[in-house]
């Protein structure tokens, strides 16, 4: 201004404009590099965090998911990482750019006029203090807001997963009212957080622009008195605006950064959650290549973490020989499924030991321990994917021939081939479209393909029709051949020919023997038998 316009020099003006265009090109290249690189870093960091959180979650003990809603954890996993992705890939970029402009602008202010720059610096504490105070509030509110969002997501997921039950009981009006309360709670927290961010931005911009106004007034007086030139004041005002705009932008993104800090804290809570299932490192060892399948249970006592005062198993001791078929019977809550959970080390017992081929299960790495078992649950878990994917779940590297052979032995091959795409037929969530018997036969085929030496059957026929039960009973000999088998039996007809039947009640072994022996000497077993076989045996009606 002083050397171009005031002296009316076209050459000086052209030189200044030429330099300006050079800087514009540099700005364009720098903006491209900044946007691409920072966005790439954001995506990379979030992808790594997601992988790390998922890898940690699937190793956590089931007790953690008893005390924390799985759908809420899922919402936290998705919603919070999305917040981080937005902040790291966009907000951080804005913060970096404006921080650079702020520092560069301050340097140019001192170069241009140290006196006026000093006045601006004196006003900075007035800006920083509100940012710190309101920033803490925004961070706390952001965490609460994310918690409410997780509640919204988990409630939606729960209702959609159980949509048939919701509609069958006409529960929609209640769900609408409850969800409205959950959504309004999330809105109320978000509204308070937004108000705090708005105050933070308003105060910061007002103070910064107010300081610039004071500078212009003092600088104007200096120009009038001749202590500085108009061009110097114009340059100083331009740099002041850069500093002011940068400070205002930073004050706005600080709210987003605090929100990201709240989301990150929730994610790191998941990452820092320890798993309670640990291998005794000092004595960890692999099982031998050939596992016989002997199981020895010594003085086992256990309470679930969510119910520490209620003992589910009480000083339970048992020896199961390799190749033996043992049935567990008893009323609900007797501890039958709990024993399966302890064998698979979903939990560790409070007292006692479980030995597999004379090796303490706590000294065996979980990967090797669980290879000893094949589980057929009462309600088989099927996953989104093809039928082939679900059978291969136990052994992903299995050949097509081995998979088909397992399905054939499980009497599943026939109905699979009748489907439109055979083994490549896609299943919906939880195997929608298949009958209960078809799901069970797929679960048996999966267990066959696992080829584990110990088989755990959690009453695979209790909820099936007669034809499906007959097909599955036909599949059982092929499944149980040359394996140690433990069967949870609610229907005693399925275990009458077991090598031994163990009668459990309230976590205590009441008796062990064969069917006929137990009918004669054990009152609990006799009562269960009478209830189930009364119609088949007229003698019990007299």
Coordinates of C-alpha atoms in Angstrom, one line a residue, residues 40-396:
X40 CA -5.9 -40.7 5.0
X41 CA -4.4 -40.7 8.5
X42 CA -7.9 -40.4 10.0
X43 CA -9.2 -43.4 8.0
X44 CA -6.1 -45.4 8.8
X45 CA -6.2 -44.6 12.6
X46 CA -9.9 -45.4 12.9
X47 CA -9.5 -48.7 10.9
X48 CA -6.6 -49.7 13.2
X49 CA -8.7 -48.8 16.3
X50 CA -11.7 -50.8 15.0
X51 CA -9.5 -53.8 14.4
X52 CA -7.9 -53.6 17.8
X53 CA -11.2 -53.1 19.7
X54 CA -12.8 -56.0 17.8
X55 CA -9.9 -58.3 18.4
X56 CA -10.0 -57.5 22.1
X57 CA -13.8 -57.9 22.4
X58 CA -14.0 -61.3 20.9
X59 CA -11.4 -62.5 23.4
X60 CA -13.3 -61.2 26.5
X61 CA -14.9 -63.7 28.8
X62 CA -18.7 -64.2 28.4
X63 CA -19.2 -62.8 31.9
X64 CA -18.4 -59.3 30.6
X65 CA -21.3 -59.6 28.1
X66 CA -23.6 -60.7 30.9
X67 CA -22.9 -57.4 32.8
X68 CA -22.9 -55.2 29.7
X69 CA -25.5 -55.2 26.9
X70 CA -23.9 -56.5 23.7
X71 CA -26.0 -54.2 21.6
X72 CA -24.8 -51.2 23.6
X73 CA -21.2 -52.3 23.1
X74 CA -21.9 -52.7 19.4
X75 CA -23.3 -49.1 19.3
X76 CA -20.3 -47.8 21.2
X77 CA -18.0 -49.6 18.8
X78 CA -19.7 -48.1 15.7
X79 CA -20.9 -44.7 16.9
X80 CA -17.8 -43.7 18.8
X81 CA -15.4 -44.8 16.1
X82 CA -17.5 -42.8 13.6
X83 CA -17.0 -39.7 15.8
X84 CA -13.3 -40.4 15.8
X85 CA -13.2 -40.9 12.1
X86 CA -15.0 -37.5 11.5
X87 CA -12.7 -35.7 14.0
X88 CA -9.4 -37.1 12.9
X89 CA -10.2 -37.0 9.2
X90 CA -11.7 -33.5 9.2
X91 CA -11.7 -31.6 12.5
X92 CA -8.0 -32.2 13.2
X93 CA -7.2 -31.0 9.7
X94 CA -9.1 -27.7 10.4
X95 CA -7.4 -27.4 13.7
X96 CA -3.9 -27.9 12.2
X97 CA -4.5 -25.5 9.5
X98 CA -5.8 -22.8 11.8
X99 CA -3.1 -23.4 14.3
X100 CA -0.5 -22.8 11.6
X101 CA -2.3 -19.6 10.5
X102 CA -2.5 -18.5 14.1
X103 CA 1.2 -19.0 14.8
X104 CA 2.2 -17.5 11.4
X105 CA -0.1 -14.5 11.9
X106 CA 1.2 -13.8 15.4
X107 CA 4.8 -13.8 14.0
X108 CA 3.9 -11.4 11.2
X109 CA 2.1 -9.2 13.8
X110 CA 5.3 -8.8 15.8
X111 CA 7.3 -8.2 12.6
X112 CA 4.9 -5.5 11.5
X113 CA 4.2 -3.7 14.8
X114 CA 5.5 -5.2 18.1
X115 CA 3.6 -2.6 20.2
X116 CA 0.2 -3.5 18.8
X117 CA 1.0 -7.2 18.8
X118 CA 1.8 -7.0 22.5
X119 CA -1.7 -5.6 23.1
X120 CA -3.3 -8.5 21.3
X121 CA -1.1 -11.0 23.3
X122 CA -2.3 -9.5 26.5
X123 CA -5.9 -10.3 25.5
X124 CA -5.1 -14.0 24.9
X125 CA -5.6 -15.2 28.5
X126 CA -9.1 -13.8 28.3
X127 CA -9.7 -16.2 25.3
X128 CA -7.9 -19.2 26.7
X129 CA -9.6 -19.4 30.1
X130 CA -13.2 -19.7 28.7
X131 CA -11.9 -22.3 26.2
X132 CA -10.5 -24.4 29.0
X133 CA -13.5 -24.0 31.2
X134 CA -16.2 -24.7 28.6
X135 CA -14.0 -27.3 26.9
X136 CA -14.1 -29.5 30.1
X137 CA -17.9 -29.2 30.2
X138 CA -18.2 -30.1 26.6
X139 CA -16.0 -33.2 27.0
X140 CA -18.1 -34.4 30.0
X141 CA -21.4 -33.7 28.1
X142 CA -20.0 -35.4 25.0
X143 CA -19.4 -38.6 26.9
X144 CA -23.0 -38.5 28.3
X145 CA -24.3 -37.8 24.8
X146 CA -22.5 -40.8 23.4
X147 CA -23.9 -43.0 26.2
X148 CA -27.4 -41.9 25.3
X149 CA -26.8 -42.5 21.6
X150 CA -25.6 -46.0 22.5
X151 CA -28.8 -46.6 24.5
X152 CA -30.8 -45.5 21.4
X153 CA -28.9 -47.8 19.1
X154 CA -29.0 -50.8 21.4
X155 CA -32.8 -50.4 22.0
X156 CA -33.5 -50.3 18.3
X157 CA -31.3 -53.3 17.6
X158 CA -32.9 -55.3 20.4
X159 CA -36.4 -54.6 19.1
X160 CA -35.6 -55.3 15.5
X161 CA -33.9 -58.6 16.4
X162 CA -37.0 -59.7 18.3
X163 CA -39.5 -58.2 15.9
X164 CA -41.8 -61.2 15.8
X165 CA -42.1 -61.2 19.6
X166 CA -42.7 -57.5 19.6
X167 CA -45.5 -57.7 17.0
X168 CA -47.0 -60.9 18.4
X169 CA -47.7 -59.3 21.8
X170 CA -48.7 -55.9 20.3
X171 CA -45.9 -54.3 22.2
X172 CA -45.4 -51.5 19.7
X173 CA -47.2 -48.7 21.7
X174 CA -45.1 -49.4 24.8
X175 CA -41.9 -49.5 22.7
X176 CA -42.8 -46.3 20.9
X177 CA -43.3 -44.5 24.3
X178 CA -40.1 -46.0 25.8
X179 CA -38.0 -45.2 22.7
X180 CA -39.4 -41.6 22.6
X181 CA -38.1 -41.2 26.2
X182 CA -34.7 -42.6 25.3
X183 CA -34.4 -40.4 22.2
X184 CA -35.5 -37.3 24.1
X185 CA -32.9 -38.0 26.8
X186 CA -30.2 -38.2 24.1
X187 CA -31.6 -34.9 22.6
X188 CA -31.6 -33.1 26.0
X189 CA -27.9 -34.0 26.6
X190 CA -27.0 -33.0 23.1
X191 CA -28.8 -29.7 23.5
X192 CA -26.9 -28.8 26.6
X193 CA -23.6 -29.8 24.9
X194 CA -24.4 -27.7 21.9
X195 CA -25.3 -24.7 24.1
X196 CA -21.9 -25.0 25.9
X197 CA -20.2 -25.1 22.5
X198 CA -22.1 -22.1 21.3
X199 CA -21.1 -20.1 24.4
X200 CA -17.5 -21.2 23.9
X201 CA -17.5 -20.0 20.2
X202 CA -19.3 -16.8 21.0
X203 CA -17.0 -15.7 23.9
X204 CA -13.9 -16.6 22.0
X205 CA -14.8 -14.7 18.8
X206 CA -16.1 -11.7 20.7
X207 CA -13.0 -11.4 22.8
X208 CA -10.7 -11.8 19.7
X209 CA -12.6 -9.4 17.6
X210 CA -12.9 -7.0 20.5
X211 CA -9.1 -7.1 20.8
X212 CA -8.7 -6.4 17.1
X213 CA -11.1 -3.4 17.5
X214 CA -8.9 -2.0 20.2
X215 CA -5.9 -2.4 18.1
X216 CA -7.5 -0.6 15.1
X217 CA -8.3 2.3 17.4
X218 CA -4.8 2.5 18.9
X219 CA -3.2 2.0 15.4
X220 CA -5.5 4.7 13.9
X221 CA -4.3 7.1 16.5
X222 CA -0.7 6.2 15.6
X223 CA -1.3 6.9 11.9
X224 CA -2.9 10.2 12.7
X225 CA 0.1 11.2 14.8
X226 CA 2.5 10.0 12.1
X227 CA 4.1 7.2 14.3
X228 CA 3.1 4.6 11.7
X229 CA 2.1 4.4 8.1
X230 CA -1.4 3.6 6.7
X231 CA 0.1 0.6 4.8
X232 CA 1.6 -0.8 8.0
X233 CA -1.7 -0.4 9.8
X234 CA -3.5 -2.1 6.9
X235 CA -1.1 -5.0 6.9
X236 CA -1.4 -5.3 10.7
X237 CA -5.2 -5.3 10.5
X238 CA -5.1 -8.0 7.8
X239 CA -2.8 -10.2 9.9
X240 CA -5.1 -9.5 12.9
X241 CA -8.1 -10.8 11.0
X242 CA -6.2 -13.9 10.1
X243 CA -5.3 -14.5 13.7
X244 CA -8.9 -13.7 14.8
X245 CA -10.5 -16.0 12.3
X246 CA -8.0 -18.8 13.1
X247 CA -8.6 -18.4 16.8
X248 CA -12.4 -18.5 16.2
X249 CA -12.1 -21.6 14.1
X250 CA -9.9 -23.3 16.8
X251 CA -12.5 -22.4 19.5
X252 CA -15.2 -24.1 17.4
X253 CA -13.2 -27.3 16.7
X254 CA -12.2 -27.5 20.3
X255 CA -15.7 -28.6 21.1
X256 CA -15.5 -31.3 18.4
X257 CA -12.1 -32.4 19.8
X258 CA -13.5 -32.6 23.3
X259 CA -16.4 -34.7 21.9
X260 CA -13.8 -37.0 20.3
X261 CA -11.9 -37.2 23.6
X262 CA -15.2 -38.4 25.2
X263 CA -15.7 -41.0 22.5
X264 CA -12.0 -42.1 22.7
X265 CA -12.3 -42.5 26.5
X266 CA -15.3 -44.9 26.0
X267 CA -13.4 -46.9 23.4
X268 CA -10.3 -47.1 25.5
X269 CA -12.5 -48.4 28.4
X270 CA -13.3 -51.4 26.1
X271 CA -9.6 -51.8 25.2
X272 CA -8.6 -51.7 28.9
X273 CA -11.2 -54.2 30.0
X274 CA -9.1 -57.2 31.2
X275 CA -10.2 -60.7 30.3
X276 CA -10.6 -62.9 33.4
X277 CA -9.7 -66.0 31.6
X278 CA -5.9 -66.3 31.7
X279 CA -3.5 -69.1 31.1
X280 CA -1.0 -69.7 33.9
X281 CA 2.0 -68.4 32.0
X282 CA 4.6 -70.1 34.2
X283 CA 3.2 -73.5 33.4
X284 CA 1.4 -73.1 30.1
X285 CA 1.7 -76.1 27.8
X286 CA 0.2 -77.5 24.6
X287 CA -1.8 -80.7 24.6
X288 CA -0.3 -83.7 22.9
X289 CA -1.1 -84.3 19.3
X290 CA -3.3 -87.3 20.0
X291 CA -5.8 -86.5 22.7
X292 CA -7.6 -89.4 24.4
X293 CA -10.4 -87.4 25.9
X294 CA -10.2 -88.2 29.6
X295 CA -11.9 -85.6 31.8
X296 CA -11.3 -85.4 35.5
X297 CA -13.2 -82.8 37.6
X298 CA -11.9 -82.3 41.2
X299 CA -14.0 -80.5 43.9
X300 CA -15.4 -77.9 41.5
X301 CA -17.3 -74.9 43.0
X302 CA -18.5 -72.0 40.9
X303 CA -20.7 -68.9 41.1
X304 CA -21.5 -66.6 38.2
X305 CA -19.8 -63.1 38.4
X306 CA -23.2 -61.5 38.3
X307 CA -24.5 -63.6 41.2
X308 CA -21.4 -64.1 43.4
X309 CA -23.4 -65.2 46.4
X310 CA -25.2 -68.0 44.6
X311 CA -23.2 -71.2 44.2
X312 CA -24.3 -73.0 41.0
X313 CA -21.9 -75.9 41.5
X314 CA -20.8 -77.2 44.9
X315 CA -17.8 -79.3 45.4
X316 CA -18.4 -81.4 42.3
X317 CA -16.0 -84.3 41.5
X318 CA -16.3 -86.6 38.5
X319 CA -14.1 -88.8 36.3
X320 CA -15.1 -89.4 32.6
X321 CA -13.2 -92.0 30.7
X322 CA -12.1 -91.5 27.1
X323 CA -14.8 -92.7 24.6
X324 CA -17.5 -92.8 27.3
X325 CA -21.0 -91.4 26.8
X326 CA -22.1 -89.6 29.9
X327 CA -25.5 -87.9 30.3
X328 CA -26.3 -85.1 32.7
X329 CA -29.9 -84.9 33.9
X330 CA -31.7 -82.8 36.5
X331 CA -34.1 -79.9 36.8
X332 CA -33.5 -76.5 35.4
X333 CA -30.8 -74.6 37.3
X334 CA -29.1 -77.8 38.4
X335 CA -25.8 -76.7 36.9
X336 CA -25.7 -78.8 33.7
X337 CA -25.0 -76.0 31.2
X338 CA -22.7 -74.3 33.7
X339 CA -20.5 -77.4 33.7
X340 CA -20.2 -77.1 29.9
X341 CA -19.2 -73.4 30.3
X342 CA -16.4 -74.4 32.7
X343 CA -15.1 -77.2 30.4
X344 CA -14.8 -74.7 27.6
X345 CA -13.3 -72.1 30.0
X346 CA -15.9 -69.4 29.4
X347 CA -15.4 -68.9 33.1
X348 CA -12.9 -70.1 35.7
X349 CA -14.1 -72.0 38.8
X350 CA -13.9 -70.4 42.2
X351 CA -12.4 -73.6 43.6
X352 CA -11.4 -76.9 42.1
X353 CA -9.7 -78.1 38.9
X354 CA -10.6 -79.6 35.5
X355 CA -8.0 -81.9 33.9
X356 CA -8.0 -83.0 30.3
X357 CA -5.8 -86.0 29.8
X358 CA -4.2 -85.3 33.3
X359 CA -3.3 -81.6 32.3
X360 CA -5.0 -78.8 34.3
X361 CA -7.1 -76.8 31.8
X362 CA -5.8 -73.5 33.3
X363 CA -2.3 -74.4 32.0
X364 CA -3.5 -75.0 28.4
X365 CA -3.7 -72.0 26.0
X366 CA -7.4 -71.4 25.2
X367 CA -6.9 -72.0 21.5
X368 CA -5.6 -75.6 22.1
X369 CA -8.1 -76.3 24.9
X370 CA -11.1 -75.5 22.9
X371 CA -9.9 -77.6 20.0
X372 CA -10.6 -80.5 22.2
X373 CA -14.3 -79.8 22.2
X374 CA -17.1 -79.8 19.6
X375 CA -20.3 -78.1 20.9
X376 CA -23.9 -78.7 19.6
X377 CA -26.0 -76.2 21.5
X378 CA -29.7 -76.5 22.2
X379 CA -30.3 -73.4 20.1
X380 CA -27.7 -73.6 17.3
X381 CA -26.0 -70.3 16.3
X382 CA -26.0 -69.8 12.6
X383 CA -24.3 -66.8 11.0
X384 CA -25.0 -64.6 8.0
X385 CA -23.4 -66.3 5.0
X386 CA -23.9 -69.5 3.0
X387 CA -24.7 -72.9 4.4
X388 CA -21.2 -74.0 3.4
X389 CA -19.7 -71.1 5.5
X390 CA -21.8 -72.2 8.5
X391 CA -20.7 -75.8 8.3
X392 CA -17.1 -74.8 7.8
X393 CA -17.3 -72.5 10.8
X394 CA -15.6 -75.1 12.9
X395 CA -12.8 -75.7 10.3
X396 CA -12.6 -72.9 7.6

